[in-house]
PDB file of C-alpha atoms in Angstrom:
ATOM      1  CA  UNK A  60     -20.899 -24.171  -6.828  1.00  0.00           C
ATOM      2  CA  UNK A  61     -22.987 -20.740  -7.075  1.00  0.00           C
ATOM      3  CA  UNK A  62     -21.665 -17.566  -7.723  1.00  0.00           C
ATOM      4  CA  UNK A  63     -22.551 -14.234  -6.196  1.00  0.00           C
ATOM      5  CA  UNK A  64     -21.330 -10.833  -6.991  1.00  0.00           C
ATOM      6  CA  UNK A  65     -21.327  -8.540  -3.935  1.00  0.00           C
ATOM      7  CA  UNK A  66     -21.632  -5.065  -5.636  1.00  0.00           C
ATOM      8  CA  UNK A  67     -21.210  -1.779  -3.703  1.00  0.00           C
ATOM      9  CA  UNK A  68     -21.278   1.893  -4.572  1.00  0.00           C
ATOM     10  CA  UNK A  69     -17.706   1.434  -3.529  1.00  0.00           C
ATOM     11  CA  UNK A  70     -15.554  -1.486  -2.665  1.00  0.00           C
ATOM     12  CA  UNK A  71     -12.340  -0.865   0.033  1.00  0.00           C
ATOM     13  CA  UNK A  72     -10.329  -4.038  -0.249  1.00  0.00           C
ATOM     14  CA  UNK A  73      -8.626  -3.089   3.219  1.00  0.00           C
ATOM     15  CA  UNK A  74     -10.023  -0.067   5.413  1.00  0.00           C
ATOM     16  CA  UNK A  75      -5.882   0.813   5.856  1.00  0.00           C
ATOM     17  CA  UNK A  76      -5.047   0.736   2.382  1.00  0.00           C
ATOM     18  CA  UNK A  77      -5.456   3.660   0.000  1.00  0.00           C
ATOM     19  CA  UNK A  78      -7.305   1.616  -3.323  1.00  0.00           C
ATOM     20  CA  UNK A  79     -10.485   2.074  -3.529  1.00  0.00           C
ATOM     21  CA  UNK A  80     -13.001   0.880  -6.447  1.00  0.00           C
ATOM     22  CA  UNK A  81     -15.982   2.920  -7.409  1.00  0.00           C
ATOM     23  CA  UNK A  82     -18.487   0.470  -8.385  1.00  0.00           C
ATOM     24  CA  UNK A  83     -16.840  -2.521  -7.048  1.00  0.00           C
ATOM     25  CA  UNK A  84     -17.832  -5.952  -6.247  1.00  0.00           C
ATOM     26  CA  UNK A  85     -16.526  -9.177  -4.704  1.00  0.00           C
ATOM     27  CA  UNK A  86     -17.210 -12.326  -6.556  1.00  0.00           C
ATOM     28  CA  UNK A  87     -18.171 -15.304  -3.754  1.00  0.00           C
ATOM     29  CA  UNK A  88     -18.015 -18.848  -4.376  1.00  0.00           C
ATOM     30  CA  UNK A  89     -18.364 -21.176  -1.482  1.00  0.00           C
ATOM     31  CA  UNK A  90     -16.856 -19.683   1.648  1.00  0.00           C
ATOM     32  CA  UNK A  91     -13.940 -17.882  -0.722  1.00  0.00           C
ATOM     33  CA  UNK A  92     -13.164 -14.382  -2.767  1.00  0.00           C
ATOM     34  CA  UNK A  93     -13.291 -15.698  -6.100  1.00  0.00           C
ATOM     35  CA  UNK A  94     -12.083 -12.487  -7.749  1.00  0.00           C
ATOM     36  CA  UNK A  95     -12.766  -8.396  -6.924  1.00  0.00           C
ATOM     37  CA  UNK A  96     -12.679  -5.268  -9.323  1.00  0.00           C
ATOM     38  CA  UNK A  97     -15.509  -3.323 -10.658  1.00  0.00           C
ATOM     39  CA  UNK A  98     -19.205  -4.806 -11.173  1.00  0.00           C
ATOM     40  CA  UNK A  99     -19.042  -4.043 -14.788  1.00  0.00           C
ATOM     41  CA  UNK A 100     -15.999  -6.391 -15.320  1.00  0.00           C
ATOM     42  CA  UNK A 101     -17.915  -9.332 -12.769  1.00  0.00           C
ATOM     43  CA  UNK A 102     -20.647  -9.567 -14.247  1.00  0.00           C
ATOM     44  CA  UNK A 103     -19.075  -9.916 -17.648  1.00  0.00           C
ATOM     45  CA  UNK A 104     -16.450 -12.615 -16.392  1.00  0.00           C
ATOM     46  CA  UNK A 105     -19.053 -14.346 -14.404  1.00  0.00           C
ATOM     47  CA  UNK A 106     -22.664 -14.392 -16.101  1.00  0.00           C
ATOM     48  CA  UNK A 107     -24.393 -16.510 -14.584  1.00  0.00           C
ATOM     49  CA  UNK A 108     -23.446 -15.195 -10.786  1.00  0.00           C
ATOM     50  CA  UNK A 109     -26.168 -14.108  -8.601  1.00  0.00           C
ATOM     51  CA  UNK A 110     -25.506 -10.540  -8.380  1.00  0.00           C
ATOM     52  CA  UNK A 111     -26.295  -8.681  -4.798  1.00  0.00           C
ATOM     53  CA  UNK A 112     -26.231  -4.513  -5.038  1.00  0.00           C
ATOM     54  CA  UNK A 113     -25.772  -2.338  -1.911  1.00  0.00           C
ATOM     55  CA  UNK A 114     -25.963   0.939  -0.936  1.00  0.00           C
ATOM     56  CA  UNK A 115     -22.632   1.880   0.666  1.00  0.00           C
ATOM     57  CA  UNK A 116     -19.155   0.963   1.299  1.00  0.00           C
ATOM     58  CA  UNK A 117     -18.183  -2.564   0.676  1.00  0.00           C
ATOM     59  CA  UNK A 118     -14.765  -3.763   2.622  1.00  0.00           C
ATOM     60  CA  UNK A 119     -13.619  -6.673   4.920  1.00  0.00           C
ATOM     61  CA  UNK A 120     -15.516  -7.648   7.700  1.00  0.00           C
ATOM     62  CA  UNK A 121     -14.749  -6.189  11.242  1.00  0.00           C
ATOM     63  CA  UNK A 122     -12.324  -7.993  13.928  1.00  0.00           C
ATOM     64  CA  UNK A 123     -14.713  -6.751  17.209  1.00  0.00           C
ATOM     65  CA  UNK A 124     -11.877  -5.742  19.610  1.00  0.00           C
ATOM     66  CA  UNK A 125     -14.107  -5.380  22.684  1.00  0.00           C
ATOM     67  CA  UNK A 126     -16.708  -6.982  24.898  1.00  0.00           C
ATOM     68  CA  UNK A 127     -19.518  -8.347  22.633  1.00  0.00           C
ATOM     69  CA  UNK A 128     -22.626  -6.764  23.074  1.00  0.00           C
ATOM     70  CA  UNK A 129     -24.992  -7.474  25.349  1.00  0.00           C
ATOM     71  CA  UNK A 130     -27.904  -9.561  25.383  1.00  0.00           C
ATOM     72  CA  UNK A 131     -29.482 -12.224  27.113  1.00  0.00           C
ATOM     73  CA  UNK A 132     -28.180 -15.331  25.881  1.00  0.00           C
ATOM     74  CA  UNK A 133     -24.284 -16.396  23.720  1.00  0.00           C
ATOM     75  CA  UNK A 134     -26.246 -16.755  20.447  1.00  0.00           C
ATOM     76  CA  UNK A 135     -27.986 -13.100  20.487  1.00  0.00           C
ATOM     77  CA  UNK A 136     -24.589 -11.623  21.530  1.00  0.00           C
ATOM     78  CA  UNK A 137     -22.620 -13.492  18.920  1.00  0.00           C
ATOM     79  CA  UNK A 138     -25.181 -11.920  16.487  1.00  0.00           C
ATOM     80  CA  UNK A 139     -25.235  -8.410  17.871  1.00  0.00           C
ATOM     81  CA  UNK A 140     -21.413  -8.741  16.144  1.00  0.00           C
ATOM     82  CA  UNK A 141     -22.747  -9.803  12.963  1.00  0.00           C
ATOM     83  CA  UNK A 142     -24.842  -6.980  13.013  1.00  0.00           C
ATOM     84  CA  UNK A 143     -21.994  -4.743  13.653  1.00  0.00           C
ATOM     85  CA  UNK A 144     -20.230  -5.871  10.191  1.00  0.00           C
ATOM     86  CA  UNK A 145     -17.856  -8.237  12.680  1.00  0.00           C
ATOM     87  CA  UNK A 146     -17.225 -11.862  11.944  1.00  0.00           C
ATOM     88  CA  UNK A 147     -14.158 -12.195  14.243  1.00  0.00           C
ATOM     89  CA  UNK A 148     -13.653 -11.264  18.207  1.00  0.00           C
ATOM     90  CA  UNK A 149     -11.040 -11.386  20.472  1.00  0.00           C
ATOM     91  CA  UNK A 150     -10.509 -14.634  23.101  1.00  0.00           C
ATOM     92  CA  UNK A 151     -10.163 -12.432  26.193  1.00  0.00           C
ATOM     93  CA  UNK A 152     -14.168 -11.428  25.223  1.00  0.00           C
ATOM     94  CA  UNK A 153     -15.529 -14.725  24.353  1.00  0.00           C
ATOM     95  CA  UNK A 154     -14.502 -15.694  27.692  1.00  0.00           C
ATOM     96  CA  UNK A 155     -16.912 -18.851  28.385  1.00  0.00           C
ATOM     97  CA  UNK A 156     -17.263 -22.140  26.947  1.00  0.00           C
ATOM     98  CA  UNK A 157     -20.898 -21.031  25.926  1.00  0.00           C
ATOM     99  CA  UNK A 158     -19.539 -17.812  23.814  1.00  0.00           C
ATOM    100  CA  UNK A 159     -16.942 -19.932  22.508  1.00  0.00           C
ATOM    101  CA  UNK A 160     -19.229 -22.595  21.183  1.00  0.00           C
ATOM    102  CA  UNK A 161     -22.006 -19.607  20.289  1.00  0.00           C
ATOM    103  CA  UNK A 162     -19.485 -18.233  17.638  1.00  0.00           C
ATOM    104  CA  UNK A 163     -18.124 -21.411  16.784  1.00  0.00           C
ATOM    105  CA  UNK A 164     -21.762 -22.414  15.475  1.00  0.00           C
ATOM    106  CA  UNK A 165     -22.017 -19.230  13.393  1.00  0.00           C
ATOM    107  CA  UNK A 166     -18.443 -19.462  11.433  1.00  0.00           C
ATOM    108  CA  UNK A 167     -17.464 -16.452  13.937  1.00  0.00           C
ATOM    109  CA  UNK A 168     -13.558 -16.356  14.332  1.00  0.00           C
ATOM    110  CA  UNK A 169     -12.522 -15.550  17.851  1.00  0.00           C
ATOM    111  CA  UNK A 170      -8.694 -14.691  17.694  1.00  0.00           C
ATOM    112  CA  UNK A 171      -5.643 -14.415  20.197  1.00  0.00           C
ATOM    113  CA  UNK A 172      -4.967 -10.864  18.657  1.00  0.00           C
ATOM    114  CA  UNK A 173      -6.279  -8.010  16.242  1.00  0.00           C
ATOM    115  CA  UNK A 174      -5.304  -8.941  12.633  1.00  0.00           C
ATOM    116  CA  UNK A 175      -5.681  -6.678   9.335  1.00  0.00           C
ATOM    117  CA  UNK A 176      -8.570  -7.588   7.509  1.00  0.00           C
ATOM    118  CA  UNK A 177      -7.962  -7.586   3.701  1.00  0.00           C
ATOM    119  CA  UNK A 178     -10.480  -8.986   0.442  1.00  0.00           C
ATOM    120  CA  UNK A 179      -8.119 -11.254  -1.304  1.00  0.00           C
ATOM    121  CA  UNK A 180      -8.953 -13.676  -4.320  1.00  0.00           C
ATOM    122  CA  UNK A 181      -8.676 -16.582  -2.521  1.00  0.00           C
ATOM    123  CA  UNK A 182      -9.233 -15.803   0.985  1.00  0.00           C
ATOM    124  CA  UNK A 183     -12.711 -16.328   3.123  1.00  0.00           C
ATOM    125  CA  UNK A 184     -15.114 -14.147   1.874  1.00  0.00           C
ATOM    126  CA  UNK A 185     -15.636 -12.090   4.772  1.00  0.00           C
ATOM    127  CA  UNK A 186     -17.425  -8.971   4.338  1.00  0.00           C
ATOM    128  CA  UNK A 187     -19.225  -5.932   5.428  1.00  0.00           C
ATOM    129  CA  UNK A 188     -21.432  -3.328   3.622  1.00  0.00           C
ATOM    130  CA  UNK A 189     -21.632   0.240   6.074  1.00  0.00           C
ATOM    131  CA  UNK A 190     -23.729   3.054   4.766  1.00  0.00           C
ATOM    132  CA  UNK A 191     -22.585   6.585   4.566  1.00  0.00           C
ATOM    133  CA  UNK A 192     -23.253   6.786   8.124  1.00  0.00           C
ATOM    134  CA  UNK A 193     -21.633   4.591   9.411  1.00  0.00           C
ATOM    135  CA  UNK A 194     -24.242   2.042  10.697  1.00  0.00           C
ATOM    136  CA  UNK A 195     -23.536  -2.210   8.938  1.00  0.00           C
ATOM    137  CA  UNK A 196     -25.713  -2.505   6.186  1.00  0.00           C
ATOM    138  CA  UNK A 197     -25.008  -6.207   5.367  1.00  0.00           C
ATOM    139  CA  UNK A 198     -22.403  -8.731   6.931  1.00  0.00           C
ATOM    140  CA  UNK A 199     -21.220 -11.959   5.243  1.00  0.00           C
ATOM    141  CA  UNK A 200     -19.354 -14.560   7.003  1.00  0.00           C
ATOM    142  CA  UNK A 201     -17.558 -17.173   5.395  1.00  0.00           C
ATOM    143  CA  UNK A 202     -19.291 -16.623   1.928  1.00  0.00           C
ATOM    144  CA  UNK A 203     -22.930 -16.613   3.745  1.00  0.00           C
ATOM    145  CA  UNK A 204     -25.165 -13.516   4.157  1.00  0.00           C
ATOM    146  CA  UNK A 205     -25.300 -13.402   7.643  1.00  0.00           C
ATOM    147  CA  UNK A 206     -26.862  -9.515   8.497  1.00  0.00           C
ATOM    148  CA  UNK A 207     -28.901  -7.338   6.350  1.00  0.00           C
ATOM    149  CA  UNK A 208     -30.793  -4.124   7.153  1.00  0.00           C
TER     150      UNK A 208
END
């Protein structure tokens, strides 16, 4: 299965928690966190990995606690998350069979509650790049690149 490094100016393996990596990266394979720590170390213990840089702050993907955005049909508003950095929503928003099936189709998570989002070796690779300014720079869902800018 292929390998790619997801390398950041700095990596945030929870937006709660205090560790932060400067220079860190997220080793995908499949639709899982194979390992994390800094790109240096990746790219040595995994050689032949495709290696992704990115401008920006690399963390978990976003659990979209309100209405999705709008637009004029499921898919595009299912997307307008992805572009947000969001791979997850909450059920009382994706509140009609064609939402539902929408974010089905595009590995989107739609959840009873908020969870914590955390980068774990092991866990779906769900991830977000944002910029200094805030705005999603790149979203991966489930291991796939999903949202670029």
């Amino acid at each position: 299965m292929a390998l790619t490094i997801h390398a950041a100016d700095e990596l945030r393996p929870s937006w709660d928690g205090p560790e932060v990596v400067a220079g860190g990266a997220v080793v995908v394979e499949g639709d899982r966190v194979a390992a994390t720590g800094s790109v240096a170390e990746l790219v040595e213990q995994f050689p032949g990995a495709r290696v992704r840089r990115w401008r920006g702050v690399l963390g978990p993907a976003l659990v979209h606690g309100g209405p999705l955005p709008d637009a004029p049909t499921p898919r595009e508003r299912v997307h307008g998350l992805l572009k947000l950095g969001a791979v997850a929503c909450l059920a009382e928003y994706a509140d009609t069979p064609e939402l539902r099936a929408a974010a089905g189709r595009n590995d989107v998570a739609v959840l009873p509650r908020v969870r914590v989002a955390t980068i774990v070796a092991g866990g779906r690779a769900d991830l977000a790049v944002f910029a200094a300014g805030g705005g999603c720079v790149a979203t991966v869902c489930g291991g796939r690149l999903v949202h670029r800018r």
